PDB file of C-alpha atoms in Angstrom:
ATOM      1  CA  MET A 980     159.886 132.971 219.799  1.00  0.00           C
ATOM      2  CA  VAL A 981     159.622 134.871 216.331  1.00  0.00           C
ATOM      3  CA  VAL A 982     163.122 134.945 215.403  1.00  0.00           C
ATOM      4  CA  TYR A 983     164.627 131.487 216.618  1.00  0.00           C
ATOM      5  CA  PRO A 984     162.393 129.331 214.107  1.00  0.00           C
ATOM      6  CA  LEU A 985     163.549 131.666 211.101  1.00  0.00           C
ATOM      7  CA  VAL A 986     167.296 131.365 212.227  1.00  0.00           C
ATOM      8  CA  TRP A 987     166.664 127.395 212.950  1.00  0.00           C
ATOM      9  CA  VAL A 988     165.471 127.158 209.447  1.00  0.00           C
ATOM     10  CA  VAL A 989     168.212 129.208 207.636  1.00  0.00           C
ATOM     11  CA  MET A 990     171.014 127.513 209.712  1.00  0.00           C
ATOM     12  CA  SER A 991     169.573 123.909 208.938  1.00  0.00           C
ATOM     13  CA  ALA A 992     169.860 124.770 205.354  1.00  0.00           C
ATOM     14  CA  LEU A 993     173.666 125.098 205.886  1.00  0.00           C
ATOM     15  CA  LYS A 994     173.960 121.595 207.366  1.00  0.00           C
ATOM     16  CA  ASN A 995     174.182 118.210 206.003  1.00  0.00           C
ATOM     17  CA  ASP A 996     171.619 115.645 206.113  1.00  0.00           C
ATOM     18  CA  SER A 997     173.261 113.809 209.104  1.00  0.00           C
ATOM     19  CA  GLU A 998     173.580 116.809 211.295  1.00  0.00           C
ATOM     20  CA  VAL A 999     170.150 117.731 210.435  1.00  0.00           C
ATOM     21  CA  ILE A1000     169.064 114.279 211.832  1.00  0.00           C
ATOM     22  CA  ARG A1001     171.491 114.050 214.620  1.00  0.00           C
ATOM     23  CA  GLU A1002     171.429 117.523 216.009  1.00  0.00           C
ATOM     24  CA  PRO A1003     168.260 119.118 214.569  1.00  0.00           C
ATOM     25  CA  LEU A1004     168.059 121.982 217.321  1.00  0.00           C
ATOM     26  CA  SER A1005     171.655 122.846 216.999  1.00  0.00           C
ATOM     27  CA  LEU A1006     172.191 126.326 215.123  1.00  0.00           C
ATOM     28  CA  ILE A1007     175.765 126.018 214.359  1.00  0.00           C
ATOM     29  CA  PRO A1008     176.775 123.555 211.650  1.00  0.00           C
ATOM     30  CA  SER A1009     180.309 121.975 211.682  1.00  0.00           C
ATOM     31  CA  LYS A1010     180.796 123.242 207.734  1.00  0.00           C
ATOM     32  CA  LEU A1011     178.690 125.289 205.867  1.00  0.00           C
ATOM     33  CA  HIS A1012     177.093 123.332 202.746  1.00  0.00           C
ATOM     34  CA  TRP A1013     176.339 126.055 200.350  1.00  0.00           C
ATOM     35  CA  ASP A1014     175.656 123.364 197.706  1.00  0.00           C
ATOM     36  CA  ASN A1015     172.307 122.705 199.380  1.00  0.00           C
ATOM     37  CA  PHE A1016     170.872 126.020 197.864  1.00  0.00           C
ATOM     38  CA  ALA A1017     171.975 124.659 194.545  1.00  0.00           C
ATOM     39  CA  ARG A1018     170.883 121.454 194.457  1.00  0.00           C
ATOM     40  CA  ALA A1019     167.477 122.681 195.635  1.00  0.00           C
ATOM     41  CA  TRP A1020     167.382 125.204 192.709  1.00  0.00           C
ATOM     42  CA  THR A1021     168.312 122.921 190.337  1.00  0.00           C
ATOM     43  CA  GLU A1022     167.618 119.323 191.391  1.00  0.00           C
ATOM     44  CA  GLY A1023     164.383 120.325 193.190  1.00  0.00           C
ATOM     45  CA  HIS A1024     163.244 122.630 190.174  1.00  0.00           C
ATOM     46  CA  LEU A1025     162.769 125.267 192.562  1.00  0.00           C
ATOM     47  CA  GLY A1026     164.190 127.437 189.679  1.00  0.00           C
ATOM     48  CA  SER A1027     161.364 127.265 187.509  1.00  0.00           C
ATOM     49  CA  PHE A1028     158.706 127.387 190.510  1.00  0.00           C
ATOM     50  CA  PHE A1029     160.256 130.706 191.775  1.00  0.00           C
ATOM     51  CA  LEU A1030     160.375 132.164 188.274  1.00  0.00           C
ATOM     52  CA  ASN A1031     156.578 131.027 187.960  1.00  0.00           C
ATOM     53  CA  THR A1032     155.549 132.490 191.217  1.00  0.00           C
ATOM     54  CA  VAL A1033     157.179 135.892 190.253  1.00  0.00           C
ATOM     55  CA  LEU A1034     155.454 136.049 186.785  1.00  0.00           C
ATOM     56  CA  VAL A1035     152.003 135.083 188.429  1.00  0.00           C
ATOM     57  CA  LEU A1036     152.373 137.814 191.234  1.00  0.00           C
ATOM     58  CA  ALA A1037     153.639 140.551 189.222  1.00  0.00           C
ATOM     59  CA  GLY A1038     150.380 140.245 186.938  1.00  0.00           C
ATOM     60  CA  SER A1039     147.866 139.503 189.909  1.00  0.00           C
ATOM     61  CA  VAL A1040     149.147 141.910 192.432  1.00  0.00           C
ATOM     62  CA  THR A1041     149.539 144.773 189.811  1.00  0.00           C
ATOM     63  CA  LEU A1042     145.820 144.150 188.726  1.00  0.00           C
ATOM     64  CA  THR A1043     144.593 143.620 192.135  1.00  0.00           C
ATOM     65  CA  MET A1044     145.866 146.805 193.067  1.00  0.00           C
ATOM     66  CA  LEU A1045     144.905 148.646 189.857  1.00  0.00           C
ATOM     67  CA  LEU A1046     141.213 147.364 190.271  1.00  0.00           C
ATOM     68  CA  GLY A1047     140.921 147.420 193.687  1.00  0.00           C
ATOM     69  CA  SER A1048     141.881 150.985 194.145  1.00  0.00           C
ATOM     70  CA  MET A1049     139.830 152.337 191.180  1.00  0.00           C
ATOM     71  CA  ALA A1050     136.775 150.678 192.745  1.00  0.00           C
ATOM     72  CA  ALA A1051     137.533 151.673 196.385  1.00  0.00           C
ATOM     73  CA  TYR A1052     138.080 155.403 195.225  1.00  0.00           C
ATOM     74  CA  ALA A1053     134.579 155.305 193.225  1.00  0.00           C
ATOM     75  CA  LEU A1054     132.820 153.813 196.118  1.00  0.00           C
ATOM     76  CA  ALA A1055     134.248 156.228 198.783  1.00  0.00           C
ATOM     77  CA  ARG A1056     134.201 159.478 196.869  1.00  0.00           C
ATOM     78  CA  TYR A1057     130.941 159.462 194.760  1.00  0.00           C
ATOM     79  CA  GLU A1058     127.516 158.841 195.846  1.00  0.00           C
ATOM     80  CA  PHE A1059     125.256 157.138 193.476  1.00  0.00           C
ATOM     81  CA  ARG A1060     122.365 154.623 193.789  1.00  0.00           C
ATOM     82  CA  GLY A1061     123.333 151.405 194.844  1.00  0.00           C
ATOM     83  CA  ASN A1062     126.607 152.421 196.155  1.00  0.00           C
ATOM     84  CA  ARG A1063     126.484 150.680 199.407  1.00  0.00           C
ATOM     85  CA  LEU A1064     125.068 147.817 197.876  1.00  0.00           C
ATOM     86  CA  ILE A1065     127.995 147.112 195.839  1.00  0.00           C
ATOM     87  CA  TYR A1066     130.420 147.715 198.603  1.00  0.00           C
ATOM     88  CA  TYR A1067     128.654 145.355 200.705  1.00  0.00           C
ATOM     89  CA  MET A1068     128.618 142.784 197.598  1.00  0.00           C
ATOM     90  CA  PHE A1069     132.585 143.134 197.565  1.00  0.00           C
ATOM     91  CA  LEU A1070     132.641 142.806 201.487  1.00  0.00           C
ATOM     92  CA  SER A1071     130.581 139.501 201.062  1.00  0.00           C
ATOM     93  CA  GLY A1072     133.477 137.855 199.586  1.00  0.00           C
ATOM     94  CA  LEU A1073     135.326 138.106 202.958  1.00  0.00           C
ATOM     95  CA  THR A1074     132.835 135.905 204.494  1.00  0.00           C
ATOM     96  CA  LEU A1075     132.773 132.872 201.822  1.00  0.00           C
ATOM     97  CA  PRO A1076     135.793 130.461 202.679  1.00  0.00           C
ATOM     98  CA  ILE A1077     137.620 129.549 199.366  1.00  0.00           C
ATOM     99  CA  TYR A1078     137.109 125.977 200.356  1.00  0.00           C
ATOM    100  CA  LEU A1079     133.449 126.061 199.586  1.00  0.00           C
ATOM    101  CA  ALA A1080     134.201 127.621 196.135  1.00  0.00           C
ATOM    102  CA  ALA A1081     136.247 124.749 195.086  1.00  0.00           C
ATOM    103  CA  VAL A1082     134.076 122.773 193.270  1.00  0.00           C
ATOM    104  CA  PRO A1083     132.228 125.568 191.297  1.00  0.00           C
ATOM    105  CA  LEU A1084     135.838 127.237 190.896  1.00  0.00           C
ATOM    106  CA  PHE A1085     137.439 123.962 189.397  1.00  0.00           C
ATOM    107  CA  LYS A1086     134.537 123.293 187.112  1.00  0.00           C
ATOM    108  CA  GLY A1087     134.425 126.861 186.014  1.00  0.00           C
ATOM    109  CA  VAL A1088     137.977 126.836 185.157  1.00  0.00           C
ATOM    110  CA  TYR A1089     137.752 123.619 183.236  1.00  0.00           C
ATOM    111  CA  ASN A1090     134.725 124.870 181.323  1.00  0.00           C
ATOM    112  CA  MET A1091     136.332 128.285 180.507  1.00  0.00           C
ATOM    113  CA  GLY A1092     139.468 126.659 179.165  1.00  0.00           C
ATOM    114  CA  SER A1093     137.529 124.702 176.225  1.00  0.00           C
ATOM    115  CA  THR A1094     136.438 128.106 174.937  1.00  0.00           C
ATOM    116  CA  PHE A1095     139.402 130.263 176.332  1.00  0.00           C
ATOM    117  CA  PRO A1096     142.472 128.142 176.283  1.00  0.00           C
ATOM    118  CA  LEU A1097     144.678 130.800 178.065  1.00  0.00           C
ATOM    119  CA  LEU A1098     142.221 130.745 180.732  1.00  0.00           C
ATOM    120  CA  GLY A1099     142.191 126.996 181.353  1.00  0.00           C
ATOM    121  CA  PRO A1100     143.850 124.854 183.799  1.00  0.00           C
ATOM    122  CA  ASN A1101     147.533 124.747 184.125  1.00  0.00           C
ATOM    123  CA  LYS A1102     147.847 128.434 182.853  1.00  0.00           C
ATOM    124  CA  HIS A1103     149.542 131.407 184.516  1.00  0.00           C
ATOM    125  CA  LEU A1104     147.013 133.973 183.306  1.00  0.00           C
ATOM    126  CA  MET A1105     144.042 131.908 184.681  1.00  0.00           C
ATOM    127  CA  LEU A1106     146.000 131.732 187.883  1.00  0.00           C
ATOM    128  CA  ILE A1107     146.564 135.569 187.932  1.00  0.00           C
ATOM    129  CA  VAL A1108     142.747 136.005 187.176  1.00  0.00           C
ATOM    130  CA  VAL A1109     141.720 133.728 190.056  1.00  0.00           C
ATOM    131  CA  TYR A1110     144.249 135.444 192.560  1.00  0.00           C
ATOM    132  CA  VAL A1111     142.842 138.688 191.728  1.00  0.00           C
ATOM    133  CA  ALA A1112     138.808 138.068 192.089  1.00  0.00           C
ATOM    134  CA  TRP A1113     140.018 136.320 195.433  1.00  0.00           C
ATOM    135  CA  SER A1114     142.157 139.364 196.508  1.00  0.00           C
ATOM    136  CA  LEU A1115     139.690 142.220 195.467  1.00  0.00           C
ATOM    137  CA  SER A1116     137.526 142.114 198.759  1.00  0.00           C
ATOM    138  CA  PHE A1117     139.897 142.785 201.267  1.00  0.00           C
ATOM    139  CA  THR A1118     141.826 145.401 198.851  1.00  0.00           C
ATOM    140  CA  ILE A1119     138.811 147.437 198.428  1.00  0.00           C
ATOM    141  CA  PHE A1120     137.622 147.263 201.919  1.00  0.00           C
ATOM    142  CA  PHE A1121     141.306 148.589 203.088  1.00  0.00           C
ATOM    143  CA  MET A1122     141.544 151.196 200.167  1.00  0.00           C
ATOM    144  CA  HIS A1123     137.777 152.405 200.519  1.00  0.00           C
ATOM    145  CA  SER A1124     138.542 153.362 204.250  1.00  0.00           C
ATOM    146  CA  PHE A1125     141.998 154.897 203.353  1.00  0.00           C
ATOM    147  CA  PHE A1126     140.237 157.119 200.522  1.00  0.00           C
ATOM    148  CA  ARG A1127     137.705 158.524 203.047  1.00  0.00           C
ATOM    149  CA  THR A1128     140.265 160.022 204.876  1.00  0.00           C
ATOM    150  CA  LEU A1129     141.642 162.136 202.141  1.00  0.00           C
ATOM    151  CA  PRO A1130     140.581 165.668 201.998  1.00  0.00           C
ATOM    152  CA  ASP A1131     137.899 166.519 199.323  1.00  0.00           C
ATOM    153  CA  SER A1132     139.398 169.953 198.658  1.00  0.00           C
ATOM    154  CA  ILE A1133     142.282 168.758 196.821  1.00  0.00           C
ATOM    155  CA  ALA A1134     140.118 166.550 194.353  1.00  0.00           C
ATOM    156  CA  GLU A1135     137.996 169.632 193.721  1.00  0.00           C
ATOM    157  CA  ALA A1136     140.800 171.867 193.132  1.00  0.00           C
ATOM    158  CA  ALA A1137     142.066 169.453 190.397  1.00  0.00           C
ATOM    159  CA  MET A1138     138.866 169.687 188.962  1.00  0.00           C
ATOM    160  CA  VAL A1139     138.642 173.263 189.073  1.00  0.00           C
ATOM    161  CA  ASP A1140     142.082 173.285 187.129  1.00  0.00           C
ATOM    162  CA  GLY A1141     140.433 171.122 184.422  1.00  0.00           C
ATOM    163  CA  ALA A1142     141.556 167.717 185.373  1.00  0.00           C
ATOM    164  CA  SER A1143     139.166 165.129 184.477  1.00  0.00           C
ATOM    165  CA  HIS A1144     137.857 162.280 186.947  1.00  0.00           C
ATOM    166  CA  THR A1145     140.418 159.843 186.042  1.00  0.00           C
ATOM    167  CA  ARG A1146     143.291 162.287 185.417  1.00  0.00           C
ATOM    168  CA  ALA A1147     142.647 163.623 189.311  1.00  0.00           C
ATOM    169  CA  PHE A1148     142.606 160.095 190.339  1.00  0.00           C
ATOM    170  CA  PHE A1149     145.822 159.008 188.754  1.00  0.00           C
ATOM    171  CA  SER A1150     147.909 162.223 189.031  1.00  0.00           C
ATOM    172  CA  VAL A1151     146.390 163.466 192.554  1.00  0.00           C
ATOM    173  CA  MET A1152     144.336 161.079 194.683  1.00  0.00           C
ATOM    174  CA  LEU A1153     146.373 157.889 194.050  1.00  0.00           C
ATOM    175  CA  PRO A1154     149.899 159.304 194.747  1.00  0.00           C
ATOM    176  CA  MET A1155     148.325 160.529 198.163  1.00  0.00           C
ATOM    177  CA  ALA A1156     147.250 157.130 198.885  1.00  0.00           C
ATOM    178  CA  LYS A1157     150.866 155.665 198.680  1.00  0.00           C
ATOM    179  CA  PRO A1158     151.042 154.349 202.152  1.00  0.00           C
ATOM    180  CA  GLY A1159     147.814 152.533 201.836  1.00  0.00           C
ATOM    181  CA  LEU A1160     148.762 151.341 198.464  1.00  0.00           C
ATOM    182  CA  ILE A1161     151.986 149.867 199.853  1.00  0.00           C
ATOM    183  CA  SER A1162     150.344 148.563 203.103  1.00  0.00           C
ATOM    184  CA  ILE A1163     147.725 146.410 201.100  1.00  0.00           C
ATOM    185  CA  GLY A1164     150.237 145.637 198.305  1.00  0.00           C
ATOM    186  CA  ILE A1165     152.594 143.920 201.185  1.00  0.00           C
ATOM    187  CA  PHE A1166     149.543 142.130 202.374  1.00  0.00           C
ATOM    188  CA  ASN A1167     148.610 140.815 198.750  1.00  0.00           C
ATOM    189  CA  VAL A1168     152.237 139.816 198.002  1.00  0.00           C
ATOM    190  CA  LEU A1169     152.254 137.737 201.241  1.00  0.00           C
ATOM    191  CA  GLY A1170     148.895 136.191 200.666  1.00  0.00           C
ATOM    192  CA  GLN A1171     149.447 135.320 197.204  1.00  0.00           C
ATOM    193  CA  TRP A1172     153.381 134.038 197.585  1.00  0.00           C
ATOM    194  CA  ASN A1173     152.183 131.804 200.437  1.00  0.00           C
ATOM    195  CA  GLN A1174     149.057 130.567 198.674  1.00  0.00           C
ATOM    196  CA  TRP A1175     148.929 126.879 198.438  1.00  0.00           C
ATOM    197  CA  TYR A1176     145.255 125.685 197.870  1.00  0.00           C
ATOM    198  CA  LEU A1177     144.346 127.546 194.572  1.00  0.00           C
ATOM    199  CA  PRO A1178     147.389 126.492 192.657  1.00  0.00           C
ATOM    200  CA  THR A1179     147.246 123.130 193.961  1.00  0.00           C
ATOM    201  CA  LEU A1180     143.581 122.961 192.731  1.00  0.00           C
ATOM    202  CA  LEU A1181     144.063 124.638 189.510  1.00  0.00           C
ATOM    203  CA  MET A1182     147.537 123.856 188.493  1.00  0.00           C
ATOM    204  CA  GLN A1183     147.552 120.369 188.032  1.00  0.00           C
ATOM    205  CA  SER A1184     150.887 118.599 187.349  1.00  0.00           C
ATOM    206  CA  VAL A1185     150.778 116.892 183.869  1.00  0.00           C
ATOM    207  CA  ALA A1186     153.183 114.588 182.598  1.00  0.00           C
ATOM    208  CA  GLY A1187     155.456 115.246 179.666  1.00  0.00           C
ATOM    209  CA  GLU A1188     154.877 119.140 180.224  1.00  0.00           C
ATOM    210  CA  PRO A1189     157.528 121.149 181.697  1.00  0.00           C
ATOM    211  CA  LYS A1190     156.836 122.244 185.198  1.00  0.00           C
ATOM    212  CA  HIS A1191     154.504 125.211 185.659  1.00  0.00           C
ATOM    213  CA  GLN A1192     153.491 125.033 189.648  1.00  0.00           C
ATOM    214  CA  VAL A1193     154.234 127.983 191.752  1.00  0.00           C
ATOM    215  CA  LEU A1194     156.829 127.780 194.960  1.00  0.00           C
ATOM    216  CA  SER A1195     154.514 126.441 197.502  1.00  0.00           C
ATOM    217  CA  GLN A1196     153.867 123.490 195.191  1.00  0.00           C
ATOM    218  CA  GLY A1197     157.491 123.116 194.699  1.00  0.00           C
ATOM    219  CA  LEU A1198     158.174 123.011 198.705  1.00  0.00           C
ATOM    220  CA  ILE A1199     155.406 120.256 199.142  1.00  0.00           C
ATOM    221  CA  GLU A1200     156.742 118.552 196.305  1.00  0.00           C
ATOM    222  CA  LEU A1201     160.354 118.524 197.979  1.00  0.00           C
ATOM    223  CA  SER A1202     158.804 117.470 201.340  1.00  0.00           C
ATOM    224  CA  VAL A1203     156.793 114.485 199.697  1.00  0.00           C
ATOM    225  CA  ASN A1204     160.297 113.240 198.133  1.00  0.00           C
ATOM    226  CA  GLN A1205     161.559 112.900 201.587  1.00  0.00           C
ATOM    227  CA  GLY A1206     159.836 109.559 201.628  1.00  0.00           C
ATOM    228  CA  TYR A1207     162.007 108.178 198.965  1.00  0.00           C
ATOM    229  CA  LYS A1208     164.995 110.224 199.323  1.00  0.00           C
ATOM    230  CA  SER A1209     166.643 111.859 202.276  1.00  0.00           C
ATOM    231  CA  ASP A1210     167.420 115.392 201.276  1.00  0.00           C
ATOM    232  CA  TRP A1211     166.482 117.310 204.520  1.00  0.00           C
ATOM    233  CA  SER A1212     169.106 119.920 203.821  1.00  0.00           C
ATOM    234  CA  GLY A1213     167.724 120.773 200.627  1.00  0.00           C
ATOM    235  CA  LEU A1214     164.201 120.871 201.731  1.00  0.00           C
ATOM    236  CA  PHE A1215     165.662 123.813 204.571  1.00  0.00           C
ATOM    237  CA  ALA A1216     167.472 125.271 201.657  1.00  0.00           C
ATOM    238  CA  GLY A1217     164.078 125.404 199.676  1.00  0.00           C
ATOM    239  CA  VAL A1218     162.115 126.908 202.512  1.00  0.00           C
ATOM    240  CA  THR A1219     164.916 129.312 203.244  1.00  0.00           C
ATOM    241  CA  MET A1220     164.683 130.553 199.581  1.00  0.00           C
ATOM    242  CA  ALA A1221     160.740 130.962 199.579  1.00  0.00           C
ATOM    243  CA  MET A1222     160.874 132.595 203.160  1.00  0.00           C
ATOM    244  CA  LEU A1223     163.732 135.414 202.511  1.00  0.00           C
ATOM    245  CA  PRO A1224     162.146 137.478 199.725  1.00  0.00           C
ATOM    246  CA  VAL A1225     159.141 138.029 201.555  1.00  0.00           C
ATOM    247  CA  LEU A1226     160.977 138.475 204.666  1.00  0.00           C
ATOM    248  CA  ILE A1227     163.346 141.238 202.797  1.00  0.00           C
ATOM    249  CA  VAL A1228     160.290 142.961 201.267  1.00  0.00           C
ATOM    250  CA  TYR A1229     158.519 143.371 204.513  1.00  0.00           C
ATOM    251  CA  ILE A1230     161.714 144.508 206.345  1.00  0.00           C
ATOM    252  CA  VAL A1231     162.470 147.120 203.431  1.00  0.00           C
ATOM    253  CA  PHE A1232     158.866 148.604 203.759  1.00  0.00           C
ATOM    254  CA  GLN A1233     158.219 148.351 207.328  1.00  0.00           C
ATOM    255  CA  ARG A1234     157.983 151.877 208.047  1.00  0.00           C
ATOM    256  CA  GLN A1235     155.632 152.578 205.048  1.00  0.00           C
ATOM    257  CA  VAL A1236     153.396 149.483 205.986  1.00  0.00           C
ATOM    258  CA  GLN A1237     152.935 150.994 209.670  1.00  0.00           C
ATOM    259  CA  SER A1238     152.330 154.250 208.350  1.00  0.00           C
ATOM    260  CA  GLY A1239     149.887 153.074 205.860  1.00  0.00           C
ATOM    261  CA  LEU A1240     147.802 151.081 208.764  1.00  0.00           C
ATOM    262  CA  THR A1241     147.563 154.080 211.057  1.00  0.00           C
ATOM    263  CA  ALA A1242     146.938 156.614 208.360  1.00  0.00           C
ATOM    264  CA  GLY A1243     143.399 155.928 208.400  1.00  0.00           C
ATOM    265  CA  VAL A1244     142.796 156.328 212.153  1.00  0.00           C
ATOM    266  CA  GLY A1245     141.962 160.029 212.079  1.00  0.00           C
ATOM    267  CA  LYS A1246     140.496 162.315 209.532  1.00  0.00           C
TER     268      LYS A1246
END
């Protein structure tokens, strides 16, 4: 049930348009049309969409993991006034659907753009900041539970040896949290790679400017174009190119993801 749709998409990307329409459920094309991928990459502008997505994710996932792990470590390992209040404020972000924040987010981004152009609409840096804010709640929730399972004695030994709190975190505790970091990193990559609503809301298409949208918007554009030009094989090729990278990443890091999810069960 899971594998068949994936194989069907990949094999449909190797058919021509007539085969896609005439035999939609067939898995064996009469001839392998590899040119479908080249056409989707160039004529469908998926190349630029792909590059934009990689650039945005490189910045947003890195910042999300860094800021989320630092906040989760401080909330999990140190007792101070307001600790639980701050933690529950972060958790409250999980209860707010992004659709309810669409109007203030849209107005805030456009108002911010008048003061800081790089954080205005249609800017990759702005989308990175929004992705980080959107992903922090779950990242802190996940890493908070993971850091609480790590033994206190190791951090105390590092402090006795003269390490500062910052050095103990980056050199001792963070490497120990590697399984959890990989797990939450995969979730963030999947969530941000497949995100469509936020880019559509904030990355508007502007006539005369180079394409700056991300991959999910590019696939929608390919789909909309089917109403004017029949290129179903190119659409399937685009979906395949968008699907394979995250599928490969998950397969490669599958063991680490499973170990990270089960590491916080017992202490």
